[in-house]
JSON list of C-alpha atoms in Angstrom, two decimals:
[
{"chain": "M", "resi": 1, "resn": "UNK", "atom": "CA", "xyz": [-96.27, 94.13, 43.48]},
{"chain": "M", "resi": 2, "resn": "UNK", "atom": "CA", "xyz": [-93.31, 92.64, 44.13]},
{"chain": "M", "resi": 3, "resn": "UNK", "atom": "CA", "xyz": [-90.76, 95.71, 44.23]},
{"chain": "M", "resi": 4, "resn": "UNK", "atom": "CA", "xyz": [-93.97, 97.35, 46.80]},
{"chain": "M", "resi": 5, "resn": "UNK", "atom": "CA", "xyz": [-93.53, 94.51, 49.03]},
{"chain": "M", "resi": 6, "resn": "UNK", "atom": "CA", "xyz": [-89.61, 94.93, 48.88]},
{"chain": "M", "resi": 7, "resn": "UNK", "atom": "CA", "xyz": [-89.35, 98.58, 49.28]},
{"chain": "M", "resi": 8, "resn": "UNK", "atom": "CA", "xyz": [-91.70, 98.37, 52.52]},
{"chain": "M", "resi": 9, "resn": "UNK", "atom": "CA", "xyz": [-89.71, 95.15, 53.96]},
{"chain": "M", "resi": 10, "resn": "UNK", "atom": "CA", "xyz": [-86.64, 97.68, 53.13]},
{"chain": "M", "resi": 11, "resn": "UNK", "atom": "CA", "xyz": [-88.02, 100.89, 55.21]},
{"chain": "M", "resi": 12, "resn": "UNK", "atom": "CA", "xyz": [-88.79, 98.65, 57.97]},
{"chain": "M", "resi": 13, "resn": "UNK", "atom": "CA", "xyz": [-85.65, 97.02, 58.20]},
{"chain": "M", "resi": 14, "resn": "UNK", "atom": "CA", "xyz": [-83.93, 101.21, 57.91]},
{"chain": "M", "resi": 15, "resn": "UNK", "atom": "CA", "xyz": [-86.68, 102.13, 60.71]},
{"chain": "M", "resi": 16, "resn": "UNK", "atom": "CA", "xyz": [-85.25, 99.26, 63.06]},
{"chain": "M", "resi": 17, "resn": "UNK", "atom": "CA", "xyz": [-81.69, 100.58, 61.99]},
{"chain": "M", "resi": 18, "resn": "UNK", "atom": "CA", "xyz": [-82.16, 103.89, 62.86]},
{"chain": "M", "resi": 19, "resn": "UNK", "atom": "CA", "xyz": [-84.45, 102.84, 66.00]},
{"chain": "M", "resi": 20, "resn": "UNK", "atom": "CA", "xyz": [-81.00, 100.98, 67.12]},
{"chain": "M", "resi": 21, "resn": "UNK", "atom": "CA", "xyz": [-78.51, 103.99, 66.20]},
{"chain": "M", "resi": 22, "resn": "UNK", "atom": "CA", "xyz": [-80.92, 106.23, 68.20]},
{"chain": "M", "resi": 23, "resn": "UNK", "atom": "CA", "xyz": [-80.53, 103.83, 71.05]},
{"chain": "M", "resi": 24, "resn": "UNK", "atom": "CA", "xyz": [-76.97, 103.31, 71.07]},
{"chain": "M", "resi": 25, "resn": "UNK", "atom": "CA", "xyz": [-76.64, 106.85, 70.95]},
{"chain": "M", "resi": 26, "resn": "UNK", "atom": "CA", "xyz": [-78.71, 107.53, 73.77]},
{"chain": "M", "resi": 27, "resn": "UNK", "atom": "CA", "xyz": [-76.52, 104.42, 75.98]},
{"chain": "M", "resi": 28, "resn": "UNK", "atom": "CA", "xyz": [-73.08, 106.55, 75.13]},
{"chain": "M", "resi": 29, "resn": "UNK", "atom": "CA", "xyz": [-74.85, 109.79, 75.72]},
{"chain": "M", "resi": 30, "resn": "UNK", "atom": "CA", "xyz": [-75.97, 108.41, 79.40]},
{"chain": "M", "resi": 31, "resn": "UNK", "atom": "CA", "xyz": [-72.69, 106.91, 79.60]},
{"chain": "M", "resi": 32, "resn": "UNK", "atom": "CA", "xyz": [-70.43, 110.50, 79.36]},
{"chain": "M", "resi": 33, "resn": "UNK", "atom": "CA", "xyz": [-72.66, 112.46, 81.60]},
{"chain": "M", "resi": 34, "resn": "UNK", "atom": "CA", "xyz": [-72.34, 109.87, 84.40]},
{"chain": "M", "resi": 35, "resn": "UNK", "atom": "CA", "xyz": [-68.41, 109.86, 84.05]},
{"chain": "M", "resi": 36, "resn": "UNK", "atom": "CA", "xyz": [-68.64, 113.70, 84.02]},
{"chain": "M", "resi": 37, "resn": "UNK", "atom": "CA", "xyz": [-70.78, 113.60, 86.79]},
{"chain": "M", "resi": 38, "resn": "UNK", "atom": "CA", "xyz": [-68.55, 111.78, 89.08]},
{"chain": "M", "resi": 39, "resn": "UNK", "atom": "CA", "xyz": [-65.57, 113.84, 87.69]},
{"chain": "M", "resi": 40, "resn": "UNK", "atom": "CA", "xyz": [-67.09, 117.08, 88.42]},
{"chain": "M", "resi": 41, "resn": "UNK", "atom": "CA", "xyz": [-69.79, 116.20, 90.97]},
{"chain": "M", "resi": 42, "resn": "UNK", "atom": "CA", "xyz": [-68.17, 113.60, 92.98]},
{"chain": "M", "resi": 43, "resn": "UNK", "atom": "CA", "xyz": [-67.93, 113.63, 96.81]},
{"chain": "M", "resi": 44, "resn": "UNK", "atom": "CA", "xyz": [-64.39, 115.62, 97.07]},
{"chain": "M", "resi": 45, "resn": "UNK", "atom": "CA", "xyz": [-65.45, 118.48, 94.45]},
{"chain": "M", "resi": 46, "resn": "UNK", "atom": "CA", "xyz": [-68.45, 118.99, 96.42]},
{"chain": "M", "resi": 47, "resn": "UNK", "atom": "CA", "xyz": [-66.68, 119.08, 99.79]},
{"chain": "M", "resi": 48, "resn": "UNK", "atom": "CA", "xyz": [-63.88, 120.96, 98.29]},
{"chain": "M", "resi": 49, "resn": "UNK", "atom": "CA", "xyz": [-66.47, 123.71, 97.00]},
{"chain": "M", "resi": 50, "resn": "UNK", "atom": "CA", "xyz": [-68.57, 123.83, 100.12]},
{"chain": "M", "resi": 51, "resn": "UNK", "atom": "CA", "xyz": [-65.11, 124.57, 102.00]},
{"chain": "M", "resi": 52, "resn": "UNK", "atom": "CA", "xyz": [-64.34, 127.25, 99.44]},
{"chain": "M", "resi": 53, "resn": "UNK", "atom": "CA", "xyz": [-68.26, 128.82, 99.86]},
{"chain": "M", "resi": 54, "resn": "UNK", "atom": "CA", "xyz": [-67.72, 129.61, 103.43]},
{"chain": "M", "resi": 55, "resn": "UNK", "atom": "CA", "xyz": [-64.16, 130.54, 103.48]},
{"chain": "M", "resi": 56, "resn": "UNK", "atom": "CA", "xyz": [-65.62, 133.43, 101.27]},
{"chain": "M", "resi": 57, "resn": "UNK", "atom": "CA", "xyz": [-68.36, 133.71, 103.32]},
{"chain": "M", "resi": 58, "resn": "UNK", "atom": "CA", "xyz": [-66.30, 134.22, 106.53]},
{"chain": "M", "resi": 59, "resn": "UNK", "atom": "CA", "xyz": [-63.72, 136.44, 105.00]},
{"chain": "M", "resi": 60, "resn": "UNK", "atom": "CA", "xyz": [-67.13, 138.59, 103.52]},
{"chain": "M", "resi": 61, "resn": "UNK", "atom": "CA", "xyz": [-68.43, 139.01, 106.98]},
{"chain": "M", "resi": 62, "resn": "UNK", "atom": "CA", "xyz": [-65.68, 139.56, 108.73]},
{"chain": "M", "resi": 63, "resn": "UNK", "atom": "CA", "xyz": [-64.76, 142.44, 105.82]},
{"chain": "M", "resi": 64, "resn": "UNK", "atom": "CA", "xyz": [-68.30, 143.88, 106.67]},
{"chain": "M", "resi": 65, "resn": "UNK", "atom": "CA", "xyz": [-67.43, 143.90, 110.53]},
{"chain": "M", "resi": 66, "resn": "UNK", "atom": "CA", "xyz": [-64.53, 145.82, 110.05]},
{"chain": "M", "resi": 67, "resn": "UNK", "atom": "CA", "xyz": [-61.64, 143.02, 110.39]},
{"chain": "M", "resi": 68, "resn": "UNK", "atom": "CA", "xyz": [-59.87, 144.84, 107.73]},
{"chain": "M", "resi": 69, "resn": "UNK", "atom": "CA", "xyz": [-56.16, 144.94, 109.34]},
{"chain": "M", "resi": 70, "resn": "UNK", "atom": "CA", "xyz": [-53.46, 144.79, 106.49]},
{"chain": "M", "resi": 71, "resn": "UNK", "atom": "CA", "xyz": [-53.13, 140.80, 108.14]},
{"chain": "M", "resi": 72, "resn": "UNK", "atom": "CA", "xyz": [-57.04, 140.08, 107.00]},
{"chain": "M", "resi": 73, "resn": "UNK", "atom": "CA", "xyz": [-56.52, 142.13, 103.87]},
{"chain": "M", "resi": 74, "resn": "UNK", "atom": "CA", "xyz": [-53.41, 140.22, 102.43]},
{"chain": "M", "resi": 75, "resn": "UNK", "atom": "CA", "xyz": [-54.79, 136.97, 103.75]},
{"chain": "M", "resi": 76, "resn": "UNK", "atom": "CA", "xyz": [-58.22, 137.52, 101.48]},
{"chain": "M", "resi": 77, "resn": "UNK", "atom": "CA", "xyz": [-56.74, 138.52, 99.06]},
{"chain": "M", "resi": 78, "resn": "UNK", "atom": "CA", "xyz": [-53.99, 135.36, 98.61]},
{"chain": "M", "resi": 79, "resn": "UNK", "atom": "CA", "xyz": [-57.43, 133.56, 99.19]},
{"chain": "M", "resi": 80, "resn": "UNK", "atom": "CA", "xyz": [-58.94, 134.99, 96.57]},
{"chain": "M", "resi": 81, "resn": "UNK", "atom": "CA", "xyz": [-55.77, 135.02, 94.05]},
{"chain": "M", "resi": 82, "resn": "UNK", "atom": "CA", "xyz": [-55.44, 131.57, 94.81]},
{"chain": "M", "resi": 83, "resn": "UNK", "atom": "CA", "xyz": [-59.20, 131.53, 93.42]},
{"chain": "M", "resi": 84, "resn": "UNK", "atom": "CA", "xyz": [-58.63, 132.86, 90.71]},
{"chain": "M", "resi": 85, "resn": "UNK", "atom": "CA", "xyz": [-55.65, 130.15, 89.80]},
{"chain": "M", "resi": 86, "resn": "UNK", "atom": "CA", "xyz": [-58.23, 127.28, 90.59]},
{"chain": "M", "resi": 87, "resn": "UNK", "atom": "CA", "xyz": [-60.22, 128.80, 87.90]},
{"chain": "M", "resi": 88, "resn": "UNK", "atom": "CA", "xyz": [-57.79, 128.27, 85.08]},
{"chain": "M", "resi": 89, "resn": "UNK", "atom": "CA", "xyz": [-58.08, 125.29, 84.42]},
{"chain": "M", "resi": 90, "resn": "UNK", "atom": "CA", "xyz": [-59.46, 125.63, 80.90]},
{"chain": "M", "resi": 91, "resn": "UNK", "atom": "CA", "xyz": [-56.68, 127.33, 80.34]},
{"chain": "M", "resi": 92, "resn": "UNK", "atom": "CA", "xyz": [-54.22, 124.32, 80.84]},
{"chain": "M", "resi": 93, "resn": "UNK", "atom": "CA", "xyz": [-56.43, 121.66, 78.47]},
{"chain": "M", "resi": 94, "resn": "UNK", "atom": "CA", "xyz": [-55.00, 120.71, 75.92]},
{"chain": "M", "resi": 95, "resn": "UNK", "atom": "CA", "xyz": [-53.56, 123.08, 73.25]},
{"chain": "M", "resi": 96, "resn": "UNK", "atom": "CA", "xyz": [-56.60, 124.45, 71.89]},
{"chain": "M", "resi": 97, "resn": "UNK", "atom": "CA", "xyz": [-57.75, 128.09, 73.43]},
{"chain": "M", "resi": 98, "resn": "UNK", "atom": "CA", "xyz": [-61.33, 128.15, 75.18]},
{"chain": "M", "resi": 99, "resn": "UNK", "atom": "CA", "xyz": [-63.55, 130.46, 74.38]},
{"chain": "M", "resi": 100, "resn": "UNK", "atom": "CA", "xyz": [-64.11, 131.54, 77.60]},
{"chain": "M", "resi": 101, "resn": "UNK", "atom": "CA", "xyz": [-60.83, 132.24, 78.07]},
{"chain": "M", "resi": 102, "resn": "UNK", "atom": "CA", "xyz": [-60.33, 136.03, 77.56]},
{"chain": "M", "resi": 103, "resn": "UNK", "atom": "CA", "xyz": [-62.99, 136.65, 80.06]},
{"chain": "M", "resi": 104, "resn": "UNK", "atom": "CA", "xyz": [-60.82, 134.44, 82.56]},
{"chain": "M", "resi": 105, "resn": "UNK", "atom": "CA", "xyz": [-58.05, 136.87, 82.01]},
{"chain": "M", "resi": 106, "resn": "UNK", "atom": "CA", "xyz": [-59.75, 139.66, 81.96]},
{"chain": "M", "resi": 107, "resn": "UNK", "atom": "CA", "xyz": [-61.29, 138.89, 85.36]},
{"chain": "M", "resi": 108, "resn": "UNK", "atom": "CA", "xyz": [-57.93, 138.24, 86.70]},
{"chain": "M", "resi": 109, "resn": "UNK", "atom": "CA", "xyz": [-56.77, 141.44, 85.70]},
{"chain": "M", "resi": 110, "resn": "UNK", "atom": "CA", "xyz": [-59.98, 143.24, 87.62]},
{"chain": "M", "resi": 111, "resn": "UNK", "atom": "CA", "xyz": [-59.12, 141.51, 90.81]},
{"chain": "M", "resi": 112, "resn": "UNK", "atom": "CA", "xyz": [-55.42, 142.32, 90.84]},
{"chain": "M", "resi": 113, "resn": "UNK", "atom": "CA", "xyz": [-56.18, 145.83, 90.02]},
{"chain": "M", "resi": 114, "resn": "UNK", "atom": "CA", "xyz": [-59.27, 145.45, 93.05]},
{"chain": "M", "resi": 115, "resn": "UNK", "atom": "CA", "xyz": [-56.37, 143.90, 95.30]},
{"chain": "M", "resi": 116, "resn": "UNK", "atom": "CA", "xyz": [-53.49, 146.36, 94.26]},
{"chain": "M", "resi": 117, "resn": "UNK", "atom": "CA", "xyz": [-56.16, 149.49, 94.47]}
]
């Protein structure tokens, strides 16, 4: 009776243990997406990419409406080079290579080649 009475006390007391690692898990879990939230979503990235948006956008129309003097054309495509170098930036963390990485470069290959062509 008595080693019934232990081994129940016991799972209870590992239930509230694991009921407290599940919660403390959960607080550092919360506590990483809202400081990656304000790194990645904070008021100057969203500005930043809303700028970005309708420089495209402007450049795209005025492409469509025949604006295409080699003055427009050079100064898209340093816009969009200059893209393309924003978009490294998993290239320069830390040593270790991203997976998405080769797809970077090969991207940046197809719009050199779109530019140069």
């Amino acid at each position: 009776m008595q080693s019934l009475a232990e081994s129940l006390h016991k799972s209870t007391e590992e239930q509230q243990d694991e009921k407290r690692r599940h919660e403390a898990a959960v607080q550092i879990q919360n506590a990483w997406r809202k400081k990656m939230r304000k790194q990645y979503l904070g008021p100057e990235f969203l500005w930043s990419d809303l700028v970005i948006h309708a420089r495209t956008k402007v450049d795209r129309d005025a492409a469509e409406e025949g604006r295409n003097t080699s003055r427009d054309r050079w100064r898209r495509s340093v816009f969009l080079a200059g893209r393309l170098q924003d978009g490294d930036e998993m290239l320069s963390k830390g040593e270790k290579t991203h997976p998405e990485a080769a797809r970077k470069h090969l991207e940046t290959q197809h719009w050199l080649e779109l530019i140069d062509g």
